[in-house]
XYZ file of C-alpha atoms in Angstrom:
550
model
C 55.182 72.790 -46.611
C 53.076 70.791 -43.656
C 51.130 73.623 -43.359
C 50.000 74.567 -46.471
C 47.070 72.467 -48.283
C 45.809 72.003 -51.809
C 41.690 71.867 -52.606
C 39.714 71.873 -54.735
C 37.470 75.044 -55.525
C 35.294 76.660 -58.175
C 37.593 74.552 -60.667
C 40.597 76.035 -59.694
C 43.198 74.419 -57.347
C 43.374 77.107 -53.972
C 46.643 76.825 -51.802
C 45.412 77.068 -47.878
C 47.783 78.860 -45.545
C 50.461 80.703 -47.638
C 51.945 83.128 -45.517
C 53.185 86.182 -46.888
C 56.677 85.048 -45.228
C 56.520 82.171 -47.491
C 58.607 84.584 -50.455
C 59.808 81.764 -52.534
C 56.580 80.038 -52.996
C 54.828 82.807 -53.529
C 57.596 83.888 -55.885
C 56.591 80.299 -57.849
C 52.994 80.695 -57.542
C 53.250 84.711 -58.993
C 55.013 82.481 -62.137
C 51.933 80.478 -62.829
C 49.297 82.581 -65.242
C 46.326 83.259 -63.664
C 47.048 82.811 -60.333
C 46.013 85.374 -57.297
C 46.887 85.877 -53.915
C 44.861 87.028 -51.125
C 47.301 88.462 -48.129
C 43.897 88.588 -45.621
C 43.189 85.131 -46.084
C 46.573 83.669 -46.390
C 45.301 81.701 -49.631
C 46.409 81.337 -53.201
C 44.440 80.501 -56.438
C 45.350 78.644 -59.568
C 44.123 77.439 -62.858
C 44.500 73.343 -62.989
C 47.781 72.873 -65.695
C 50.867 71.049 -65.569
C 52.950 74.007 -63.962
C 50.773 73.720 -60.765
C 50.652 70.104 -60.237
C 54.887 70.853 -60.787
C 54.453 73.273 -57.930
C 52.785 70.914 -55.462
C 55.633 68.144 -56.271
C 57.897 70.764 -55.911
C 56.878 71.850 -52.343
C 55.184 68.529 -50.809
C 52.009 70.402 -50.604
C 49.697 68.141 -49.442
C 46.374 67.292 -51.645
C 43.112 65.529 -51.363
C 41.840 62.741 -53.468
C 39.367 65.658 -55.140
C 42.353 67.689 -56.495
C 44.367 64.399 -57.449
C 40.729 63.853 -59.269
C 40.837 67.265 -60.936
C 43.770 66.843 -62.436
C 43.277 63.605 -64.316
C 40.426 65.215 -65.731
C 42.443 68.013 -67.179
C 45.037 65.890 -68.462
C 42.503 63.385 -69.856
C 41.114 66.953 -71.167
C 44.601 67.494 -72.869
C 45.161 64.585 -74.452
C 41.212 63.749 -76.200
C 41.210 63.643 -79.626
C 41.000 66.735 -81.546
C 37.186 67.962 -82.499
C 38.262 67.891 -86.179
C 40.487 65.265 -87.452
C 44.197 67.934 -88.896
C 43.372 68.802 -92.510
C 46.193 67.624 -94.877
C 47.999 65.327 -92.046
C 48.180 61.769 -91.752
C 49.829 60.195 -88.819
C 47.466 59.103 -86.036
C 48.817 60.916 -82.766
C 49.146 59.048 -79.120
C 47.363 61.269 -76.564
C 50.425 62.784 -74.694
C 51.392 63.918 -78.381
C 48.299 65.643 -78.719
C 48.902 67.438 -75.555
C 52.059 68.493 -76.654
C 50.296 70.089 -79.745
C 47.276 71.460 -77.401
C 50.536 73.133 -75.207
C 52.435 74.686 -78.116
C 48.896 76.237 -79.581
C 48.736 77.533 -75.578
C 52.260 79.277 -75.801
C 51.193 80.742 -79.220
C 53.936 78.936 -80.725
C 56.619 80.039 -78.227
C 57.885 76.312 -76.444
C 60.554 74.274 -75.997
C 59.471 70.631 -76.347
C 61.972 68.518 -74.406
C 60.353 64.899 -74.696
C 62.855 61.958 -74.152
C 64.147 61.044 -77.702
C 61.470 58.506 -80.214
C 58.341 60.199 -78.200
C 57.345 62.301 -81.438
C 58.700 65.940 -81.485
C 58.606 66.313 -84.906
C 55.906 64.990 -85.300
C 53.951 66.830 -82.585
C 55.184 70.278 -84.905
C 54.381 69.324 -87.860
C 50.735 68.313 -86.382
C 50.582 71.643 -85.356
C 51.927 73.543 -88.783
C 49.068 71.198 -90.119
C 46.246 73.071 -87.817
C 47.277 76.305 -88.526
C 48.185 76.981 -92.342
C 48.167 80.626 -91.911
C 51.681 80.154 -90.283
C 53.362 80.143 -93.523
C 56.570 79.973 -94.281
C 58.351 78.521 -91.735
C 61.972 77.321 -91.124
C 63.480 74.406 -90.263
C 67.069 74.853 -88.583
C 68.928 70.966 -87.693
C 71.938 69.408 -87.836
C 72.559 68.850 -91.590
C 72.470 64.975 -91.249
C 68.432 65.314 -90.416
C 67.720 67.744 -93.189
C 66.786 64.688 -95.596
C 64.850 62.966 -92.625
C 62.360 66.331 -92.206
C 62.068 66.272 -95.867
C 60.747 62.938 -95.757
C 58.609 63.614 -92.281
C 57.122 66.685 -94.250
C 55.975 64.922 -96.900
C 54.974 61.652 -95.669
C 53.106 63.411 -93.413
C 51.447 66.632 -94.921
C 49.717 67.209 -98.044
C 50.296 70.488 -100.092
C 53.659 71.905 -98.831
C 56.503 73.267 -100.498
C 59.535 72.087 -98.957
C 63.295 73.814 -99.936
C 66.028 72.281 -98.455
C 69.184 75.028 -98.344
C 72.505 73.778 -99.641
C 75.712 75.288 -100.230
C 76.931 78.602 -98.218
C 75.988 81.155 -100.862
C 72.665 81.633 -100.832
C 70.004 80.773 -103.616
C 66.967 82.367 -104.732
C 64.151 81.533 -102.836
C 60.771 80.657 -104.340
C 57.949 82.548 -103.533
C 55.503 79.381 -103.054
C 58.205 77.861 -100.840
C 55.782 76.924 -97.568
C 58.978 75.023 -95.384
C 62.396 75.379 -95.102
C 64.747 73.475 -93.901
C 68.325 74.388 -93.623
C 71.255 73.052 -91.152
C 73.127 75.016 -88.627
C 76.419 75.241 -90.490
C 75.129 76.857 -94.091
C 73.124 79.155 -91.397
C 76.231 82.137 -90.945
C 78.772 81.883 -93.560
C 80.776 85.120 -92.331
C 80.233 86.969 -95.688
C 77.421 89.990 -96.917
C 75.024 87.999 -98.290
C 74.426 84.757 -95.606
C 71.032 82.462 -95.402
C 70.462 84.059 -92.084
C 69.827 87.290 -94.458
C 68.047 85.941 -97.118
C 65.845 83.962 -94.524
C 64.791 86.983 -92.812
C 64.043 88.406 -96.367
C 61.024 85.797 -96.212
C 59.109 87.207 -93.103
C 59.170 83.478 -91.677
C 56.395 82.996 -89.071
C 57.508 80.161 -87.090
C 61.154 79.031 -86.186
C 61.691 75.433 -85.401
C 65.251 74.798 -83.712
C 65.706 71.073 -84.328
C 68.387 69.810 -81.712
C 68.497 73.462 -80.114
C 71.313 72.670 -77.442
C 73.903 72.838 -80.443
C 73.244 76.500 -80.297
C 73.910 76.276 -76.343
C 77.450 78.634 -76.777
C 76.481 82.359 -77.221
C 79.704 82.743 -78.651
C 79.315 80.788 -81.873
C 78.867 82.496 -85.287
C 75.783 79.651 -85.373
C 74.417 80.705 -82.283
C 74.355 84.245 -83.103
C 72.795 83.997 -86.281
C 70.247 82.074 -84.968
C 69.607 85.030 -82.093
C 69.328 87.225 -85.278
C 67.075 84.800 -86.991
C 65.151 84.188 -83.681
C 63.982 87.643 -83.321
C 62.582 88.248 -86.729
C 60.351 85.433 -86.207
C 56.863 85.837 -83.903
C 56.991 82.268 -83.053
C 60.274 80.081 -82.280
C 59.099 75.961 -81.623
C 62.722 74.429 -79.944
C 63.388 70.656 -79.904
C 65.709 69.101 -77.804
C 65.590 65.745 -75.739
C 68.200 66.793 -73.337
C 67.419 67.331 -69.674
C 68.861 71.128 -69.952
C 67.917 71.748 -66.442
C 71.317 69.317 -65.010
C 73.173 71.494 -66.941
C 71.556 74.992 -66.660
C 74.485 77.226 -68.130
C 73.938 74.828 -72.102
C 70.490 76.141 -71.116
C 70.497 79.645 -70.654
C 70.800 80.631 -74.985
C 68.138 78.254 -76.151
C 65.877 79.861 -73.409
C 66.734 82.999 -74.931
C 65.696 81.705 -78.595
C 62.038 81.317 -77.110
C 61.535 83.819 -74.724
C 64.220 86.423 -73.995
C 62.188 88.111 -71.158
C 62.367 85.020 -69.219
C 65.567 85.544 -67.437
C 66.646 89.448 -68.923
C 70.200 89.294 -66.891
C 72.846 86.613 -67.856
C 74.803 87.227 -64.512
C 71.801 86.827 -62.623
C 70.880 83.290 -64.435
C 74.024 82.277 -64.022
C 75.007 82.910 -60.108
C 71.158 81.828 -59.501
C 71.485 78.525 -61.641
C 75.161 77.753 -62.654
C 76.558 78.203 -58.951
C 78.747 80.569 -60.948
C 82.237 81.546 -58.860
C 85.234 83.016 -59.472
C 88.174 80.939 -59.644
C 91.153 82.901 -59.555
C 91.197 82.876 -63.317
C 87.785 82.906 -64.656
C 84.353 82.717 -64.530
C 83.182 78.912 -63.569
C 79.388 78.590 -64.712
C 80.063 74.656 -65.330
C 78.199 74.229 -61.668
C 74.570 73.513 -61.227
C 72.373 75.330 -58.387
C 68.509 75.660 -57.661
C 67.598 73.418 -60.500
C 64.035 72.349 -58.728
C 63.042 75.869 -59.350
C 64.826 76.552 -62.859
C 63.054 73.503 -63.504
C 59.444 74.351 -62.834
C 59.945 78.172 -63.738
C 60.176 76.558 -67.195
C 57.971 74.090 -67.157
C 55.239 77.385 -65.782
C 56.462 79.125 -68.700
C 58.410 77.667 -72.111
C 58.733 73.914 -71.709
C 56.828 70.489 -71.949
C 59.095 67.528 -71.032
C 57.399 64.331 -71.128
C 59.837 60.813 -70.060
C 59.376 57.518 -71.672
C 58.676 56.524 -68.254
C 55.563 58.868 -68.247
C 53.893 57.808 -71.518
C 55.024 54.026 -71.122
C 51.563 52.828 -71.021
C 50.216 54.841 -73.967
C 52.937 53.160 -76.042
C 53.571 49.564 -77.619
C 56.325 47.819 -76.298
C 58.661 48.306 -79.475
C 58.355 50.779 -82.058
C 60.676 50.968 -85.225
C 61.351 54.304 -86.498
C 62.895 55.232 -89.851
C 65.423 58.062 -90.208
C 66.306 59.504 -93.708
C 69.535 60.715 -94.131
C 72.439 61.592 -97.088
C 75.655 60.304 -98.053
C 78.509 62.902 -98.722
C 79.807 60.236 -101.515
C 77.313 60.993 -103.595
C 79.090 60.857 -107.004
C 81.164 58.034 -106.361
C 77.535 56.101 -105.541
C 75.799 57.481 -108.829
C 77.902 56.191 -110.935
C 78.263 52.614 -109.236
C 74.276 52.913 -109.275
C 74.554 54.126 -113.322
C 76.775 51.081 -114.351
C 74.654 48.286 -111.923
C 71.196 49.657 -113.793
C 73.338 48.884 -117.330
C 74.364 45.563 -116.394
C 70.499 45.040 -114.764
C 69.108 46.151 -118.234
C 71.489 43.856 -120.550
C 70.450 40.662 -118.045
C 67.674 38.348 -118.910
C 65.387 39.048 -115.898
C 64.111 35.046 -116.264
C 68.010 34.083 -115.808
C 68.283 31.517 -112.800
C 71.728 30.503 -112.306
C 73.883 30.421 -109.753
C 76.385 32.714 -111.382
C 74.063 35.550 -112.881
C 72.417 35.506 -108.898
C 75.829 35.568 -107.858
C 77.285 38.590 -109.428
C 73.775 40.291 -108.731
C 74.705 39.896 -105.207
C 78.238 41.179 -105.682
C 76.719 44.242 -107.586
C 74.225 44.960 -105.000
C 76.699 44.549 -102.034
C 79.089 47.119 -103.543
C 76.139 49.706 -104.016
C 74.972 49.068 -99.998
C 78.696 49.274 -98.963
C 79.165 52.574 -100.519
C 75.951 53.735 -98.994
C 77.523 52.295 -95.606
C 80.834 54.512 -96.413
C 79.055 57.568 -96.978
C 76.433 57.964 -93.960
C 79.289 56.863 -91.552
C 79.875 60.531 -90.527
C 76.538 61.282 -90.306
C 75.747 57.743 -88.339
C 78.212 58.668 -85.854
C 76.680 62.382 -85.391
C 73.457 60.610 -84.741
C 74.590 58.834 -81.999
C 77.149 60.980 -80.558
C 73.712 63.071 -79.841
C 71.595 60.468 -79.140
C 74.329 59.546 -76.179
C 73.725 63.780 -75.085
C 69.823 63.520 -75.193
C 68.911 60.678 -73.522
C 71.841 59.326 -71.550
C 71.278 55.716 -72.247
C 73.591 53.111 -73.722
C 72.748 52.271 -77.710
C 73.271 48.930 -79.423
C 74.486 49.087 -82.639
C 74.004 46.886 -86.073
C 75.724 47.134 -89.222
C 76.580 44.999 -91.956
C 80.451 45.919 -93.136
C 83.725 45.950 -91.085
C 84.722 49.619 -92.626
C 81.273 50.886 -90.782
C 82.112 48.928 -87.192
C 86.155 50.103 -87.833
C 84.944 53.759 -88.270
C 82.600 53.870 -85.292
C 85.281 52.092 -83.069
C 87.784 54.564 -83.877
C 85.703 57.292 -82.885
C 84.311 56.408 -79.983
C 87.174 54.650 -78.811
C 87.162 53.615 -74.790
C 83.268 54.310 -74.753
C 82.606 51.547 -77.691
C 83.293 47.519 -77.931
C 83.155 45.734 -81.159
C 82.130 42.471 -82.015
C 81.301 41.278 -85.625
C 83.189 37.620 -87.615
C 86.415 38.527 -86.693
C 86.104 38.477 -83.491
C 87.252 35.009 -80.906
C 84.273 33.014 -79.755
C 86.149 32.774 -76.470
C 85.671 36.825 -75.869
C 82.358 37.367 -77.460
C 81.145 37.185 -73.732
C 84.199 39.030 -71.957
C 82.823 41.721 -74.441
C 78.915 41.734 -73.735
C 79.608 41.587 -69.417
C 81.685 44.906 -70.468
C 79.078 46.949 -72.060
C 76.372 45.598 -69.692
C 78.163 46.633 -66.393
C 80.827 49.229 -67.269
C 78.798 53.088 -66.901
C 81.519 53.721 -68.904
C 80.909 52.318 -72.316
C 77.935 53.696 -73.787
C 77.856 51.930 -77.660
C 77.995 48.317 -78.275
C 78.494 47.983 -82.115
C 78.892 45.185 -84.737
C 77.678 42.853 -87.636
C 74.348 42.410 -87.770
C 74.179 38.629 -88.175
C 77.252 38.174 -85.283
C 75.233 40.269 -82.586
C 71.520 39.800 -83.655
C 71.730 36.172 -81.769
C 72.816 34.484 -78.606
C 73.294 37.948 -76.833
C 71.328 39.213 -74.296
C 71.712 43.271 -73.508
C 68.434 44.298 -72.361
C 69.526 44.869 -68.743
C 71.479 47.558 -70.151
C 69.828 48.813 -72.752
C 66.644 49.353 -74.237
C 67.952 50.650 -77.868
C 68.766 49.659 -81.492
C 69.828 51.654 -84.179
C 70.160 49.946 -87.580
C 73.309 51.666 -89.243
C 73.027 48.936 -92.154
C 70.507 46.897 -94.084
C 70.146 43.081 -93.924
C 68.869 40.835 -96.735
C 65.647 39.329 -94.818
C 63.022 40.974 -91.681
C 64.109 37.809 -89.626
C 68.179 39.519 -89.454
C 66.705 42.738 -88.267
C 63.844 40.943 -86.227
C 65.933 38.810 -84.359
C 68.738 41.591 -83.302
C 65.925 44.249 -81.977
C 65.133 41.083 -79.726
C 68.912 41.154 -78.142
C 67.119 44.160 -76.445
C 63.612 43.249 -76.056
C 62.342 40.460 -74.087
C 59.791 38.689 -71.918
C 59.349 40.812 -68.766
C 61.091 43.788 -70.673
C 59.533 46.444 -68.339
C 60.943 49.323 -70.887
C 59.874 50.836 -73.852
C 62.786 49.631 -77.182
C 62.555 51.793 -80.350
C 64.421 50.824 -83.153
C 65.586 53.073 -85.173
C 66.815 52.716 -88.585
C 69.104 54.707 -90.838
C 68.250 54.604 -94.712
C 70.305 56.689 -97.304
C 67.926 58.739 -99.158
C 67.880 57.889 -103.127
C 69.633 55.051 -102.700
C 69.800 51.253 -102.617
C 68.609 50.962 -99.422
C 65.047 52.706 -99.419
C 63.769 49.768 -101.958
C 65.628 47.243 -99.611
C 63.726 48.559 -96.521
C 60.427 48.785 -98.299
C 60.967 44.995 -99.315
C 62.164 44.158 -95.756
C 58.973 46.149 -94.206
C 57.002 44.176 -96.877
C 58.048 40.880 -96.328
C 57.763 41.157 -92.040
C 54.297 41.956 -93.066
C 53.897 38.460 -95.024
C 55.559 36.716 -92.040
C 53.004 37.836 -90.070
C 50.245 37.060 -92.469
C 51.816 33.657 -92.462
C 51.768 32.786 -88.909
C 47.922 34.413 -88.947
C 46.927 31.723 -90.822
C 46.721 33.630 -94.245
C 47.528 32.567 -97.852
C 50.159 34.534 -98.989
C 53.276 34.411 -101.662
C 56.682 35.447 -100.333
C 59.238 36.642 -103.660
C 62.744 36.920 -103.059
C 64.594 39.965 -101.803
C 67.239 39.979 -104.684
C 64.525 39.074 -107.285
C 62.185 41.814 -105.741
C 64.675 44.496 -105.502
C 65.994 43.902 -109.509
C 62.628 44.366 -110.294
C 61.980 47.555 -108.681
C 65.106 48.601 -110.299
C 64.018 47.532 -113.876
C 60.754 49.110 -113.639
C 62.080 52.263 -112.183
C 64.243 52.188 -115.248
C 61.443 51.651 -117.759
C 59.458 54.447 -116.070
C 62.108 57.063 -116.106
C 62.452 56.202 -120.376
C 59.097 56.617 -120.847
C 58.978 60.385 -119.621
């Protein structure tokens, strides 16, 4: 619009020379609360938030270095520390995070927080459950292999909650002190009288949190109607979801409807407006995508924060590790390897220091760690499959056991190369030129010690996820740098997968441990270094002697 200017007045941004002819920017200023329009003086008045700097992008409107000025100070305004450091809540937040909290309290609770995936969104609700206690109980709805993880978030994170995490499709009994829970999508609707969905609703929840919200993106589904059902016996409905919905707005139009169902009141409408929706002879075709400038800043006036990695680059370091708690669906067949490797552990001198009693310890310990790696393989490859849908990158991929690289190569078949011991030194690099430059193939995947050196995949990717558990922080170390470099202008985040209650939670805490004395090493410090194996025997010995005491 070359004839329409932004300034800066009486701490409001005013829009100079908006025409009444001008309908659809009018229509977009009308979305923005608190805005007015005088017809006589062709000008327009706004508060100073993220939906109106959206609006000038959108329309080119020129500005002047004062309202470029105002609104740094409003974001710098956003994302200041909170007057009161959260009662009962431990994690320090980066400033964009605390805007995202500062924007759900603004919404009342009612948002869809769309950040790029490892920028926080669980985090950012759970700092916000933390300010307000009075919202009690709420419910967690995910995909069932990140039940165990918000366990772990909830209590690592916040002191004096309940948390219930729903199994099985008949419901339980519910306790009354129950503060959070969390229960996956599938358990949600189980098609007979009594459902979750029923006895949920029996619990007056107060806040909804949709965890990976696009699964509920068909209308059609038995999940996506019992979460509609859910949704509106709940004043407040928080969705998370770290895929663009705007490229494709038709996956968009139900989760919209979880938050705010007076947003867009006609399907048909939202659909020939946004989907480009025809008819082809046969059917309905809604898979199109039209207008999405303006579907995209009608929600980000309304229901949605969306923040990039490229945004927030500078607020955060250049590699981050995150730790994701998950289950195993071979649960019995682990407890009772677990059950005869604590009797051997307890019948073993623990001064023994010969080759063979080491060596059948690590024969022991292997077969616990491989049965871990068996049972999270589905829920590894669900991980990813939606990582893939919410961010659209390429992922690099470590394990530590063929059956784990065999399973994910199966699956993703033409979008995945392998490489691990078995595979010819003369293709290793045939292999890494394919998942650098073919679009393509999204998942490079393999042993841990045959990909974590001599590779170099950072101009492709800026990923790691750690399906499997190494024996020292220098494996692990060395393979997040296949992706991270000098000059690396990207963010990496590595992001590890640990079994809950098994093997590998002691084997990470060691890991994390003994990084820690590496670096107190090169600092100059005095430090002892035990070994992994001993360590982790240990642990397992005293656990042991703890649990026969009680």
């Amino acid at each position: 619009m070359e004839t329409v200017k932004a300034i800066y007045k009486d701490k409001r941004i005013a829009l100079v020379n908006v025409r009444t002819a001008d309908t659809h920017l009018l229509n977009d200023i009308a979305r923005i609360p608190g805005a007015t329009y005088d017809k006589k003086t062709k000008r327009a008045s706004m508060p100073i938030r993220r939906a109106t700097g959206i609006l000038i992008k959108r329309w080119k409107i020129k500005t002047s270095d004062t309202v470029r000025a105002a609104f740094k100070r409003e974001t710098q305004r956003q994302e200041r520390p909170f007057k009161k450091q959260i009662k009962n809540f431990s994690p320090t937040l980066y400033p964009f995070q605390r805007a995202g909290v500062r924007a759900i309290e603004k919404n009342n609770g009612n948002i869809l927080i769309a950040d790029d995936m490892g920028l926080g969104k669980t985090i950012q609700t759970l700092a916000y459950l933390a300010r307000h206690p009075e919202i009690r109980p709420a419910v967690v709805v995910c995909p069932a292999s990140l039940k165990t993880n918000w366990q772990r978030e909830i209590k690592t994170s916040m002191t004096g909650e309940s948390v219930y995490i729903a199994t099985g499709r008949t419901p339980q009994q519910i306790l009354h002190d129950v503060s959070i829970l969390v229960i996956n999508y599938d358990i949600l609707h189980n098609g007979r009288k009594e459902s979750w969905r029923d006895t949920i609703a029996q619990m007056c929840p107060q806040l909804l949190v949709v965890d990976e919200i696009h699964y509920a993106k068909n209308q059609q589904t038995k999940r996506a109607r019992a979460l509609i059902q859910l949704a509106q016996s709940c004043p407040r409905v928080v969705g998370l979801t770290g895929t663009a919905i705007q490229s494709r707005p038709a996956e968009a139009f139900t989760p919209i409807q979880l938050i705010d169902p007076t947003l867009f009141r006609v399907k048909t409408h939202y659909m020939i407006r946004y989907c480009a929706a025809h008819h082809n002879g046969f059917r309905w075709d809604t898979t199109g995508a039209a207008n999405t400038d303006e579907l995209h800043f009608i929600l980000c006036a309304s229901i949605m924060i969306r923040r990039r990695k490229e945004d927030v680059l500078k607020q955060l370091p250049a590699k981050r590790r995150a730790a994701i708690t998950i289950d195993i669906d071979n649960r019995a067949e682990y407890a009772t390897a677990e059950k005869e490797f604590i009797t051997w552990l307890m019948k073993t001198d623990p001064h023994a220091a010969d080759r063979a009693a080491k060596a059948e310890a690590v024969t022991k310990v292997s077969y616990l760690k491989n049965l871990c790696a068996t049972g999270k393989l589905k829920a590894t490859i669900e991980w990813i499959e939606n990582f893939l849908i919410s961010t659209g990158n390429k992922l690099v991929v470590f394990n530590t056991f063929h059956t784990m690289t065999d399973g994910m190569r199966d699956h993703f078949a033409d979008r995945c190369v392998a490489l691990d011991g078995r595979t010819p030194a003369n293709k290793r690099q045939a292999i890494v030129d394919a998942f650098n430059n073919d679009e393509k193939i999204r998942v490079f995947v393999g042993g841990l010690k045959s990909i974590g050196t001599g590779l170099n995949l950072q101009s492709s990717c800026s990923d790691t996820l750690h399906a499997g558990i190494g024996w020292t922080p220098g494996e692990h170390d060395q393979a997040e740098d296949r992706v991270h470099r000098i000059g690396q202008t990207k963010h990496v985040c590595a992001y590890y997968l640990i079994c809950a209650n098994t093997i590998e939670e002691p084997i990470a805490r060691i890991i994390d441990n003994k990084r820690r004395v590496v670096r107190s090493i090169l600092d100059g410090r005095n430090v002892s270094n035990d070994d992994l194996l001993a360590k982790l025997m240990e642990e397992y010995r005293k656990g042991k002697s703890d649990a026969n005491k009680h």
